XYZ file of C-alpha atoms in Angstrom:
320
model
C 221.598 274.108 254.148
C 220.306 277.387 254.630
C 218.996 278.251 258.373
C 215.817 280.581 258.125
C 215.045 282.497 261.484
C 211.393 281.960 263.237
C 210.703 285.263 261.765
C 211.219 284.605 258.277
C 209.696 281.571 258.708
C 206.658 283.229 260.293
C 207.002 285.960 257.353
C 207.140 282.926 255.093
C 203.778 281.210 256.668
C 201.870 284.473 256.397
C 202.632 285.106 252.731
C 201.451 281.478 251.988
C 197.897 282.250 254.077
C 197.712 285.882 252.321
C 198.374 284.263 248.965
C 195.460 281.471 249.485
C 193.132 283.715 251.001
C 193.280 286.401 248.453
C 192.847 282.990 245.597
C 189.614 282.189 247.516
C 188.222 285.402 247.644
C 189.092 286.111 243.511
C 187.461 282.754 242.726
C 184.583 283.089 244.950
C 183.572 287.265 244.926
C 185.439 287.613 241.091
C 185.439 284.735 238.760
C 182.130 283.399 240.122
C 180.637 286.396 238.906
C 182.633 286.971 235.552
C 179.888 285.524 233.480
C 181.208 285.207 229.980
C 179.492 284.444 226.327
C 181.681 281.922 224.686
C 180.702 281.055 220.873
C 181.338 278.396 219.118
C 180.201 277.412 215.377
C 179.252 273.509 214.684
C 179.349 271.659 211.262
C 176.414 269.408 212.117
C 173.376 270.669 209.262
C 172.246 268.797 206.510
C 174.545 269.840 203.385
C 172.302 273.086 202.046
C 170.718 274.263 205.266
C 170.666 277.354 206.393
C 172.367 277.924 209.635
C 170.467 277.909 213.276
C 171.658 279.966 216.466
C 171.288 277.619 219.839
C 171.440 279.615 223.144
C 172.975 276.270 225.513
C 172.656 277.198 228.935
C 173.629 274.771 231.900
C 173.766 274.485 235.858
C 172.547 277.830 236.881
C 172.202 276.463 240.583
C 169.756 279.525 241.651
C 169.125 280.591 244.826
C 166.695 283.645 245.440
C 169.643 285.685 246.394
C 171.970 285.342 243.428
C 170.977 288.621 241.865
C 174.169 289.458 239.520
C 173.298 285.786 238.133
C 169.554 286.722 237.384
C 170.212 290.068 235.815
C 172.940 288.270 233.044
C 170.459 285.699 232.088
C 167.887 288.322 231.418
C 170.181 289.636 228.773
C 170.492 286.817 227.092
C 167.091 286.836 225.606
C 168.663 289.711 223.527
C 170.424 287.266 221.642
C 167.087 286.154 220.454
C 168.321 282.696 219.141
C 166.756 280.594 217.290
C 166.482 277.810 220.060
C 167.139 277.575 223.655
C 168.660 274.185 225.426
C 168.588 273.869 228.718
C 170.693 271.039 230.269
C 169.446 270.900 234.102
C 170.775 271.994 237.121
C 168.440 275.460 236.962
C 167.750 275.454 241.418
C 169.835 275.134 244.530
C 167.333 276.602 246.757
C 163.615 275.304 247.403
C 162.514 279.074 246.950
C 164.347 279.548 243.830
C 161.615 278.432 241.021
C 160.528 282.410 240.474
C 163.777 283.124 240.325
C 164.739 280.734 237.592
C 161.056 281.897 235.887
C 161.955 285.378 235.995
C 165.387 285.370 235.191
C 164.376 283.204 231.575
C 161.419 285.320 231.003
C 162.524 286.703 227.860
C 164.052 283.167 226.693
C 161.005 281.259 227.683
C 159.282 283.210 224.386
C 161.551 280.879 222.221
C 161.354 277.931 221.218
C 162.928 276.004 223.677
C 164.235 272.072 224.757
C 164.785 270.811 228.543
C 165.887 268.201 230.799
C 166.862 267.928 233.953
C 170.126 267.650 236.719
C 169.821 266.045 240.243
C 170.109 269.642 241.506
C 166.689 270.193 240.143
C 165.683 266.935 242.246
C 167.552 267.523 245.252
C 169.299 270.650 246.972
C 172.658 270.532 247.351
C 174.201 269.757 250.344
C 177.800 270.166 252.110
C 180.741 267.557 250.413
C 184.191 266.965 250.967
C 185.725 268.157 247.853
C 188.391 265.219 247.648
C 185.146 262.811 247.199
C 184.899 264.469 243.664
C 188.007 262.609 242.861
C 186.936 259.646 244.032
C 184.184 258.175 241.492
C 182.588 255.923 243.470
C 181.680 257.691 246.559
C 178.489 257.367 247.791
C 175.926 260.146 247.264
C 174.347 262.135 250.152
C 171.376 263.820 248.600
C 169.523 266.939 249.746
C 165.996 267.887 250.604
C 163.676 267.448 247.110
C 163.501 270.533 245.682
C 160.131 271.848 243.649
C 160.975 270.283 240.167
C 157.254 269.937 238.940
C 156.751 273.526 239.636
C 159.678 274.412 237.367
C 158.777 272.105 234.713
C 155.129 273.240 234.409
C 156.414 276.647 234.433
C 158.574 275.407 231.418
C 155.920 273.620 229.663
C 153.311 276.473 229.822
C 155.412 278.899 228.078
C 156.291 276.184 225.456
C 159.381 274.850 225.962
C 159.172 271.024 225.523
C 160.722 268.239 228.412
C 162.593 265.514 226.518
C 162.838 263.936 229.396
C 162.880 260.249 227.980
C 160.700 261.337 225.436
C 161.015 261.534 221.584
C 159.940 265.001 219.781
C 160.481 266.360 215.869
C 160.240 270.125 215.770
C 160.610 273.042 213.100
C 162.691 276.173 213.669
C 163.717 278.456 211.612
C 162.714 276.073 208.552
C 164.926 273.498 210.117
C 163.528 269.958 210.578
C 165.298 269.079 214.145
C 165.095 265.173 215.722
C 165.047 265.484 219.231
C 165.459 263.175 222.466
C 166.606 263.258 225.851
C 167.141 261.151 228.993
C 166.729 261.751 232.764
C 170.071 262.537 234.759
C 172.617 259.706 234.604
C 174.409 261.272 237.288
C 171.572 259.802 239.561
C 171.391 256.753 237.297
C 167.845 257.772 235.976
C 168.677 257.195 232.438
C 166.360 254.791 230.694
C 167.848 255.530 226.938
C 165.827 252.235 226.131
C 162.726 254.889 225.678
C 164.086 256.993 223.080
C 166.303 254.019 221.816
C 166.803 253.932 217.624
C 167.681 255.899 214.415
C 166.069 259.753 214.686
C 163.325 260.827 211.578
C 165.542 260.600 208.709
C 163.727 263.569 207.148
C 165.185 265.718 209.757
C 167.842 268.177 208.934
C 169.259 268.064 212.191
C 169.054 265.939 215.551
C 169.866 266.724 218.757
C 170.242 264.239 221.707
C 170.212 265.866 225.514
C 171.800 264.950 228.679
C 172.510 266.451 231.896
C 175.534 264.588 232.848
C 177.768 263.343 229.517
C 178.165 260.065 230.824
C 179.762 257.587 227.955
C 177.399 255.345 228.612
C 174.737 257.536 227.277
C 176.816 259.537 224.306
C 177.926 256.009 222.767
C 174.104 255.198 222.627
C 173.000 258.551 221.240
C 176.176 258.336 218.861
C 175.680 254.272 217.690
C 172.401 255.548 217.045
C 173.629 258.834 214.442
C 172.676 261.856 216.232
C 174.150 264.810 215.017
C 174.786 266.981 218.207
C 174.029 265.978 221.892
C 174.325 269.165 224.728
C 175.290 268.214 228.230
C 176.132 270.122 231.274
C 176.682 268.718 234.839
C 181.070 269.568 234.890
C 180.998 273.395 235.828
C 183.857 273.099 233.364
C 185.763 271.718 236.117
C 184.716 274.315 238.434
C 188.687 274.610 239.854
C 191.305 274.444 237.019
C 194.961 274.890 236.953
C 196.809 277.173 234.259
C 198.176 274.814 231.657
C 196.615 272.245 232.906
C 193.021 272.617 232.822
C 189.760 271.024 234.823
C 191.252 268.727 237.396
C 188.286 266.480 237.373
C 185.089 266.022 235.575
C 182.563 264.681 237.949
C 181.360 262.186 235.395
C 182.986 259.626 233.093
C 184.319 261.399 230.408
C 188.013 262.330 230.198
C 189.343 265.661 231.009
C 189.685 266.770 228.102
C 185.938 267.234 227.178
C 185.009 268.964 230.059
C 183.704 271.658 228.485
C 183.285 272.954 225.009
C 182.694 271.057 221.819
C 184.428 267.838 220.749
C 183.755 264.803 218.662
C 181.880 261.631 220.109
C 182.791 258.875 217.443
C 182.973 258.873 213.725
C 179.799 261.528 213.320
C 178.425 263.172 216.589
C 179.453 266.307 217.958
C 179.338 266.581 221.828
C 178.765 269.954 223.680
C 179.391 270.521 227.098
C 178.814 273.606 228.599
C 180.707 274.410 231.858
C 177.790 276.040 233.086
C 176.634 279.044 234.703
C 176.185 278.810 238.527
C 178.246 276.774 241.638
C 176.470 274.741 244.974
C 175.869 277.551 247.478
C 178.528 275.096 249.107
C 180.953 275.501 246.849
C 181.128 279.152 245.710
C 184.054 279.184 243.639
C 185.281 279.141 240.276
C 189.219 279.624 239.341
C 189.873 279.375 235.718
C 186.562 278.575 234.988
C 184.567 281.299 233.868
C 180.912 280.534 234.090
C 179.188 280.588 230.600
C 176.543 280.283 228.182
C 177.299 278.935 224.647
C 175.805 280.610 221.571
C 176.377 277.626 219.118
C 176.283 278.780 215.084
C 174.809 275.475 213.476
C 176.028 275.426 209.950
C 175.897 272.515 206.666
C 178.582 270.066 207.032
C 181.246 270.057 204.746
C 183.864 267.422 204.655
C 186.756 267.988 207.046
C 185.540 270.854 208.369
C 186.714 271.286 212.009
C 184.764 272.564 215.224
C 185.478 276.405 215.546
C 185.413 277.522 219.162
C 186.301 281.284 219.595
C 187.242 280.701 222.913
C 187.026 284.628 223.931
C 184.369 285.641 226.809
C 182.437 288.699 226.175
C 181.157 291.064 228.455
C 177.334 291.298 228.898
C 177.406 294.865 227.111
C 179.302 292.867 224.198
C 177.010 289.900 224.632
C 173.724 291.870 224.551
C 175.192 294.313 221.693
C 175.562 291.436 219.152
């Protein structure tokens, strides 16, 4: 056995505390703020449609400070997609509705589809990480945050809250089905109100979530939606080369943390990994945080999801 000297051993102790602290500052000063366009293109039209361009944005988890955040989403409305879906999680500060207003100003002129997180409920508050592995810990929620405010700000500009609600919708010259549910993360899913088959003359449904709980997917799913959008995982927020999001937060399986996948025989499930972290938890390693332009196209049989997987910088992004 090889005897190491209390110097090397110090020498050994001081790499290990240089190594972690310069991982903490990448993932919280560098890969937090790596904001990335991922694309992805979705077989989910009605055979002969022409194809729609979603803008899914998640979990932006503003505060009034987060400036480099606000100035990306700004240059998303140069996308100018067809439709905008927003999956919750838009505040983590009670001052942070102008913020979120201003930084979707040019996105709030399109048509547009919402629900809400619990981080639009409640601000977030200080965790033990390990409880995220741990699914049945018990929740310690925050101070209620403004969420009318941002939904009338929503609503006024004309995107529409699906919030347990039912709505049918043109864009584009696409007939779209749509329904959502409250957050199942805080277990105020009632799918019972937007329960059964979507307008059959639709060329397209949609089904939104915040959190992708099965629960919730098998319903929208059993009854034939084409597409639901979900946010809620950051992605896994901390993920491990080769071996991806080491939990999800929610019940689905790791392997669906973000991105789009299949949700029994017909729908398609996207989950985006989100664009912001809890003040709390300002990190992101592996994880870039995103926004999703999804490519709708006509099914054809055995066509697979294409994901490009690439990020883009926001002069590639906006250039497009």
């Amino acid at each position: 056995m090889p005897v190491f000297s209390s110097p090397a051993l110090q020498r050994v102790a001081l790499g290990a505390v240089g190594a972690a602290a310069a991982g903490v500052g990448y993932a919280s000063l560098i890969e937090r703020n790596a904001f990335t366009l991922r694309e992805a293109t979705l077989p989910v039209l009605k055979p002969g449609s022409s194809s729609l361009r979603v803008l899914h944005i998640s979990d932006l988890h503003l505060t009034p400070g987060r400036k480099l955040e606000q100035a990306w989403v700004r240059e998303l409305a140069r996308l100018e997609p067809d439709l905008v879906v927003n999956t919750g999680d838009n505040l983590a500060h009670p001052r942070a509705v102008p913020a979120v207003v201003q930084s979707l100003s040019g996105l709030l002129s399109r048509p547009g589809l919402f629900v809400f997180g619990s981080n639009d409920y409640f601000a977030p508050v200080p965790k033990n990480p390990f409880k995220y592995f741990d699914k049945n810990h018990k929740r310690v929620y925050g101070a209620p945050l403004p969420w009318q405010d941002l939904r009338a700000a929503f609503a006024e500009r004309g995107w529409l809250d699906l919030t347990h609600v039912r709505r049918d919708l043109e864009v584009a010259g696409i007939r779209i089905a749509t329904a959502g549910v409250d957050d199942p993360h805080l277990q105020r899913d009632r799918y019972d109100t937007v329960a059964g088959t979507p307008n059959p003359l639709a060329d397209l449904s949609i089904g939104l979530t915040h959190s992708p709980e099965p629960r919730v997917l098998d319903r929208f799913a059993a009854d034939g939606y084409d597409l639901v959008l979900a946010g809620h995982t950051h992605g896994g927020q901390l993920c491990l080369p080769g071996f991806g999001a080491l939990v999800t937060n929610c019940g689905i399986d790791r392997s669906r943390v973000k991105g789009p996948s299949r949700w029994g025989a017909h729908t398609q499930l996207h989950v985006s990994a989100g664009l912001g972290t809890s003040p709390w938890a300002p990190y992101r390693f592996c994880c870039r945080p995103e926004a999703t332009l999804l490519t709708l196209v006509a099914a054809a049989p055995d066509r697979p999801v294409s994901d490009s997987g690439r990020g883009v910088s926001e002069s590639e992004a906006v250039a497009r």
